[in-house]
Amino acid sequence: MLELLDFVHLHFDREWGDHATETLTAWTARRYGARWDKRMQLRVNSNPAEDAAPYAALIPAGQPTSGRYGGMSLVFFPSPSAAALLTLVIGTNGLAPDEQALGRPGHARKVAAISRWLGAKAGNGLAWAKHDPVRTDLGVPRQIGEQLEPYRAAAEKYDKLIYGLFMPSELRDADHDETVTLAVTAYADLFAEEHGVEPLKAYVEERNHSREEWLSCALPRTTVDDVVALLRRRRFAILEGPPGTGKTRLAEQLRGKHFPRWKTIQFHPSMTYELFVGGLAPEKSSE
């Protein structure tokens, strides 16, 4: 049996499915105990065909052992030339039985916080999260998709169902191995939490420490330099966030130092987002 890190970095071959079954079965049992098997199940597809998208997925229990499944899932997509892509994916059979968890804004914010946290740690790795997991009409952004060439079949097949991902670097050192381990455990612990499963006592302190770290990234850190770079590239930016988080102060810093020619406009509460940003609307005519 491979250790978890070695499994993540294992390139796909005809024995990959057996390694996935052995490694993930042992790791989930060690971390979550017998309760895991009552709430979750392991699904492995190791089809070696060139146009296939093999995977190992942790999915909600009580579903068929093959074919379509529903709800959220934690999926490892292997590659013949790269480490496995770690993803959170909505099943091809729809949101159920996890429609309530997936539809909660809190779940999306947690996935986004984990991705920001991993992105800051990853170095050469890649982390991304969809703004709203249930928007299965939206795919992975083009600039992210272009980096998923080693997983082309999976990226094309599940493009609109992936709502969180972490792509490890092929370069292995102590720091990156730690980040990969944190990525797997953070996604797995969140997946388990949404299904009412806690880590065993030996892993609770580790889970809590990791959780505190990624929760500190729940609100994105936007600097003046970030916004200036964005404005110079596309000439507009929208700052959003709860009251008291510094939006007005940041805008004032922008206008004072970087953009001496400016005008402040306050919109009436009845003005809609569509009127401000632009969109399609009916026009009255004399007819």
Protein backbone atom coordinates (compact mmCIF):
# COMPACT_ATOMS: atom_id res chain seq x y z
CA MET A 1 0.00 0.00 0.00
CA LEU A 2 1.26 3.48 -0.89
CA GLU A 3 1.34 6.37 1.54
CA LEU A 4 -1.06 9.19 0.67
CA LEU A 5 1.63 11.54 -0.69
CA ASP A 6 3.12 8.83 -2.89
CA PHE A 7 -0.34 8.00 -4.20
CA VAL A 8 -1.04 11.65 -5.12
CA HIS A 9 2.24 11.79 -7.06
CA LEU A 10 1.75 8.39 -8.71
CA HIS A 11 1.43 8.68 -12.49
CA PHE A 12 -1.46 6.82 -14.08
CA ASP A 13 -0.92 3.26 -15.28
CA ARG A 14 -2.92 0.03 -15.32
CA GLU A 15 -2.28 -0.57 -11.62
CA TRP A 16 -3.37 2.91 -10.53
CA GLY A 17 -6.92 1.81 -9.68
CA ASP A 18 -5.70 -0.87 -7.27
CA HIS A 19 -3.36 1.61 -5.57
CA ALA A 20 -6.21 4.13 -5.29
CA THR A 21 -8.55 1.61 -3.67
CA GLU A 22 -5.96 0.37 -1.18
CA THR A 23 -4.54 3.77 -0.24
CA LEU A 24 -7.79 5.73 0.11
CA THR A 25 -9.61 2.92 1.92
CA ALA A 26 -6.82 2.68 4.49
CA TRP A 27 -6.36 6.46 4.84
CA THR A 28 -10.06 7.26 5.38
CA ALA A 29 -10.41 4.41 7.89
CA ARG A 30 -7.36 5.64 9.80
CA ARG A 31 -8.52 9.27 9.87
CA TYR A 32 -12.30 8.94 10.27
CA GLY A 33 -12.97 5.42 11.57
CA ALA A 34 -15.97 3.19 10.95
CA ARG A 35 -18.46 6.05 10.71
CA TRP A 36 -16.97 7.05 7.36
CA ASP A 37 -18.21 3.87 5.69
CA LYS A 38 -21.77 4.59 6.84
CA ARG A 39 -21.80 8.06 5.23
CA MET A 40 -19.37 7.84 2.31
CA GLN A 41 -18.19 5.38 -0.32
CA LEU A 42 -15.21 5.06 -2.64
CA ARG A 43 -15.71 4.95 -6.41
CA VAL A 44 -12.73 4.12 -8.67
CA ASN A 45 -12.70 4.25 -12.48
CA SER A 46 -9.37 3.15 -13.92
CA ASN A 47 -10.34 2.96 -17.59
CA PRO A 48 -7.03 3.27 -19.51
CA ALA A 49 -8.60 4.33 -22.83
CA GLU A 50 -6.97 7.44 -24.33
CA ASP A 51 -10.19 9.50 -24.23
CA ALA A 52 -11.27 8.24 -20.80
CA ALA A 53 -11.15 10.29 -17.60
CA PRO A 54 -10.07 7.88 -14.84
CA TYR A 55 -10.63 8.94 -11.25
CA ALA A 56 -10.89 7.92 -7.61
CA ALA A 57 -13.84 9.63 -5.91
CA LEU A 58 -15.13 9.83 -2.36
CA ILE A 59 -18.90 10.21 -2.76
CA PRO A 60 -22.02 10.12 -0.54
CA ALA A 61 -23.01 6.59 0.47
CA GLY A 62 -25.94 4.65 -0.91
CA GLN A 63 -25.25 5.17 -4.60
CA PRO A 64 -24.50 2.70 -7.41
CA THR A 65 -20.98 1.33 -7.68
CA SER A 66 -20.75 2.50 -11.28
CA GLY A 67 -22.45 4.96 -13.60
CA ARG A 68 -23.80 8.37 -12.64
CA TYR A 69 -23.79 9.59 -9.05
CA GLY A 70 -25.04 12.73 -7.34
CA GLY A 71 -23.97 15.21 -4.70
CA MET A 72 -20.57 16.60 -3.81
CA SER A 73 -17.48 14.46 -4.23
CA LEU A 74 -13.78 14.61 -3.53
CA VAL A 75 -12.09 13.38 -6.70
CA PHE A 76 -8.49 12.53 -7.62
CA PHE A 77 -7.89 12.75 -11.38
CA PRO A 78 -4.60 11.01 -12.32
CA SER A 79 -2.35 11.78 -15.27
CA PRO A 80 0.31 9.71 -17.06
CA SER A 81 2.67 12.68 -16.81
CA ALA A 82 1.79 14.56 -13.61
CA ALA A 83 0.64 14.25 -10.02
CA ALA A 84 -3.08 13.73 -9.48
CA LEU A 85 -5.40 16.73 -9.70
CA LEU A 86 -7.35 17.09 -6.44
CA THR A 87 -10.88 18.41 -6.99
CA LEU A 88 -14.28 19.00 -5.45
CA VAL A 89 -16.89 17.98 -8.01
CA ILE A 90 -20.68 17.83 -8.30
CA GLY A 91 -21.82 14.42 -9.53
CA THR A 92 -23.18 14.05 -13.05
CA ASN A 93 -26.53 13.04 -11.56
CA GLY A 94 -27.07 16.46 -9.95
CA LEU A 95 -26.88 18.11 -6.53
CA ALA A 96 -28.87 15.55 -4.51
CA PRO A 97 -28.33 14.27 -1.86
CA ASP A 98 -26.17 17.32 -1.01
CA GLU A 99 -28.32 20.10 -2.46
CA GLN A 100 -28.69 21.89 0.89
CA ALA A 101 -24.97 21.90 1.70
CA LEU A 102 -23.94 22.85 -1.85
CA GLY A 103 -26.48 25.66 -1.95
CA ARG A 104 -25.34 27.26 1.30
CA PRO A 105 -23.16 30.36 0.80
CA GLY A 106 -21.05 29.15 3.71
CA HIS A 107 -19.90 26.07 1.80
CA ALA A 108 -18.74 28.14 -1.16
CA ARG A 109 -16.91 30.55 1.16
CA LYS A 110 -15.10 27.68 2.88
CA VAL A 111 -13.95 26.19 -0.40
CA ALA A 112 -12.79 29.62 -1.56
CA ALA A 113 -10.93 30.18 1.73
CA ILE A 114 -9.16 26.82 1.41
CA SER A 115 -8.16 27.65 -2.15
CA ARG A 116 -6.76 31.07 -1.18
CA TRP A 117 -4.88 29.46 1.68
CA LEU A 118 -3.42 26.75 -0.54
CA GLY A 119 -2.63 29.28 -3.26
CA ALA A 120 -0.53 31.26 -0.80
CA LYS A 121 1.35 28.11 0.22
CA ALA A 122 1.57 26.27 -3.06
CA GLY A 123 4.54 27.89 -4.78
CA ASN A 124 4.39 26.23 -8.18
CA GLY A 125 1.04 24.57 -7.41
CA LEU A 126 -2.36 25.86 -8.53
CA ALA A 127 -5.52 26.38 -6.45
CA TRP A 128 -8.93 27.66 -7.58
CA ALA A 129 -12.56 27.76 -6.40
CA LYS A 130 -15.79 28.59 -8.21
CA HIS A 131 -17.75 31.52 -6.77
CA ASP A 132 -20.97 29.47 -6.63
CA PRO A 133 -20.67 25.65 -6.73
CA VAL A 134 -24.24 25.10 -7.98
CA ARG A 135 -23.64 27.19 -11.13
CA THR A 136 -23.19 24.14 -13.35
CA ASP A 137 -23.65 26.37 -16.38
CA LEU A 138 -20.21 27.88 -15.75
CA GLY A 139 -16.95 26.12 -16.44
CA VAL A 140 -13.42 26.53 -15.15
CA PRO A 141 -11.99 29.92 -16.25
CA ARG A 142 -9.93 29.77 -19.44
CA GLN A 143 -6.72 30.89 -17.74
CA ILE A 144 -7.07 28.03 -15.24
CA GLY A 145 -8.16 25.49 -17.84
CA GLU A 146 -5.09 26.21 -19.95
CA GLN A 147 -2.94 24.88 -17.10
CA LEU A 148 -4.86 21.58 -16.87
CA GLU A 149 -3.43 20.05 -20.05
CA PRO A 150 -2.16 16.92 -18.21
CA TYR A 151 -5.81 16.23 -17.26
CA ARG A 152 -7.40 17.19 -20.59
CA ALA A 153 -10.01 14.40 -20.69
CA ALA A 154 -11.18 15.09 -17.12
CA ALA A 155 -11.12 18.87 -17.59
CA GLU A 156 -13.25 18.61 -20.73
CA LYS A 157 -15.71 16.07 -19.33
CA TYR A 158 -16.24 17.63 -15.90
CA ASP A 159 -15.43 21.28 -16.69
CA LYS A 160 -18.75 22.67 -15.45
CA LEU A 161 -18.99 20.33 -12.44
CA ILE A 162 -15.60 21.07 -10.85
CA TYR A 163 -15.97 23.79 -8.21
CA GLY A 164 -12.67 23.54 -6.37
CA LEU A 165 -9.26 22.25 -7.40
CA PHE A 166 -5.66 21.96 -6.32
CA MET A 167 -2.95 20.93 -8.79
CA PRO A 168 0.30 19.86 -7.10
CA SER A 169 3.65 20.66 -8.59
CA GLU A 170 5.81 17.83 -9.87
CA LEU A 171 8.68 19.31 -7.86
CA ARG A 172 8.73 17.51 -4.52
CA ASP A 173 10.35 18.95 -1.43
CA ALA A 174 9.39 19.08 2.24
CA ASP A 175 7.40 22.32 1.94
CA HIS A 176 5.43 21.24 -1.10
CA ASP A 177 4.75 17.78 0.33
CA GLU A 178 3.32 19.50 3.40
CA THR A 179 1.09 21.68 1.19
CA VAL A 180 -0.19 18.64 -0.72
CA THR A 181 -1.00 16.89 2.55
CA LEU A 182 -2.81 19.99 3.81
CA ALA A 183 -4.79 20.18 0.56
CA VAL A 184 -6.00 16.58 0.80
CA THR A 185 -6.87 16.78 4.48
CA ALA A 186 -8.55 20.20 4.24
CA TYR A 187 -10.79 19.14 1.34
CA ALA A 188 -11.47 15.74 2.94
CA ASP A 189 -12.27 17.24 6.35
CA LEU A 190 -14.68 19.74 4.77
CA PHE A 191 -16.30 16.96 2.73
CA ALA A 192 -16.63 14.84 5.90
CA GLU A 193 -17.96 17.76 7.94
CA GLU A 194 -20.74 18.40 5.42
CA HIS A 195 -21.80 14.77 5.91
CA GLY A 196 -21.66 14.80 9.70
CA VAL A 197 -18.35 12.93 10.09
CA GLU A 198 -15.58 14.11 12.40
CA PRO A 199 -11.94 12.96 12.36
CA LEU A 200 -10.95 10.54 15.08
CA LYS A 201 -9.61 12.04 18.30
CA ALA A 202 -5.97 11.67 17.24
CA TYR A 203 -6.58 14.00 14.27
CA VAL A 204 -8.93 16.59 15.78
CA GLU A 205 -6.19 19.00 16.92
CA GLU A 206 -4.55 18.83 13.48
CA ARG A 207 -7.92 19.48 11.80
CA ASN A 208 -8.66 22.42 14.09
CA HIS A 209 -5.27 24.03 13.44
CA SER A 210 -5.66 23.65 9.70
CA ARG A 211 -9.20 25.01 9.88
CA GLU A 212 -8.09 28.10 11.81
CA GLU A 213 -5.47 28.81 9.16
CA TRP A 214 -7.75 28.56 6.13
CA LEU A 215 -10.60 30.38 7.85
CA SER A 216 -8.24 33.35 8.22
CA CYS A 217 -8.41 33.52 4.39
CA ALA A 218 -12.21 33.62 4.27
CA LEU A 219 -12.13 37.29 3.28
CA PRO A 220 -9.86 37.99 0.30
CA ARG A 221 -6.94 40.33 0.97
CA THR A 222 -7.07 43.07 -1.64
CA THR A 223 -4.26 45.61 -1.68
CA VAL A 224 -4.01 48.98 -3.39
CA ASP A 225 -1.37 47.55 -5.72
CA ASP A 226 -3.73 44.72 -6.71
CA VAL A 227 -6.47 47.15 -7.69
CA VAL A 228 -4.09 49.55 -9.46
CA ALA A 229 -2.77 46.69 -11.59
CA LEU A 230 -6.31 45.61 -12.40
CA LEU A 231 -7.40 49.15 -13.33
CA ARG A 232 -4.44 49.65 -15.61
CA ARG A 233 -5.24 46.37 -17.34
CA ARG A 234 -9.01 46.68 -17.82
CA ARG A 235 -9.99 50.17 -16.55
CA PHE A 236 -12.64 49.13 -14.03
CA ALA A 237 -12.87 47.25 -10.73
CA ILE A 238 -15.68 46.48 -8.32
CA LEU A 239 -14.89 46.29 -4.60
CA GLU A 240 -17.40 44.20 -2.67
CA GLY A 241 -17.64 43.05 0.92
CA PRO A 242 -19.48 43.52 4.21
CA PRO A 243 -19.67 47.00 5.81
CA GLY A 244 -16.56 48.13 7.63
CA THR A 245 -14.05 46.04 5.67
CA GLY A 246 -12.18 48.98 4.11
CA LYS A 247 -13.70 49.42 0.65
CA THR A 248 -14.11 53.20 0.92
CA ARG A 249 -10.68 53.67 2.48
CA LEU A 250 -9.04 51.69 -0.33
CA ALA A 251 -10.90 53.77 -2.94
CA GLU A 252 -9.68 56.96 -1.30
CA GLN A 253 -6.10 55.68 -1.37
CA LEU A 254 -6.48 54.99 -5.08
CA ARG A 255 -7.82 58.40 -5.98
CA GLY A 256 -5.33 60.32 -3.89
CA LYS A 257 -2.07 58.78 -5.04
CA HIS A 258 -2.57 56.82 -8.24
CA PHE A 259 -5.46 58.52 -10.03
CA PRO A 260 -5.49 62.31 -9.43
CA ARG A 261 -8.42 62.85 -11.83
CA TRP A 262 -11.50 61.31 -10.26
CA LYS A 263 -15.17 61.84 -9.49
CA THR A 264 -17.35 60.34 -6.74
CA ILE A 265 -20.86 59.23 -7.70
CA GLN A 266 -23.36 57.89 -5.20
CA PHE A 267 -26.08 55.66 -6.63
CA HIS A 268 -29.68 55.73 -5.48
CA PRO A 269 -30.71 52.55 -3.60
CA SER A 270 -33.17 51.71 -6.36
CA MET A 271 -30.42 51.44 -8.96
CA THR A 272 -29.83 47.83 -9.93
CA TYR A 273 -26.64 45.98 -10.71
CA GLU A 274 -27.82 45.53 -14.31
CA LEU A 275 -28.26 49.28 -14.80
CA PHE A 276 -24.80 49.96 -13.43
CA VAL A 277 -22.82 47.23 -15.20
CA GLY A 278 -24.99 47.01 -18.30
CA GLY A 279 -27.28 44.41 -19.77
CA LEU A 280 -30.29 43.77 -21.97
CA ALA A 281 -33.49 45.66 -21.22
CA PRO A 282 -36.67 46.48 -23.20
CA GLU A 283 -36.95 49.90 -24.81
CA LYS A 284 -40.20 51.83 -25.21
CA SER A 285 -41.16 52.96 -28.67
CA SER A 286 -43.93 55.07 -30.19
CA GLU A 287 -45.52 51.87 -31.45
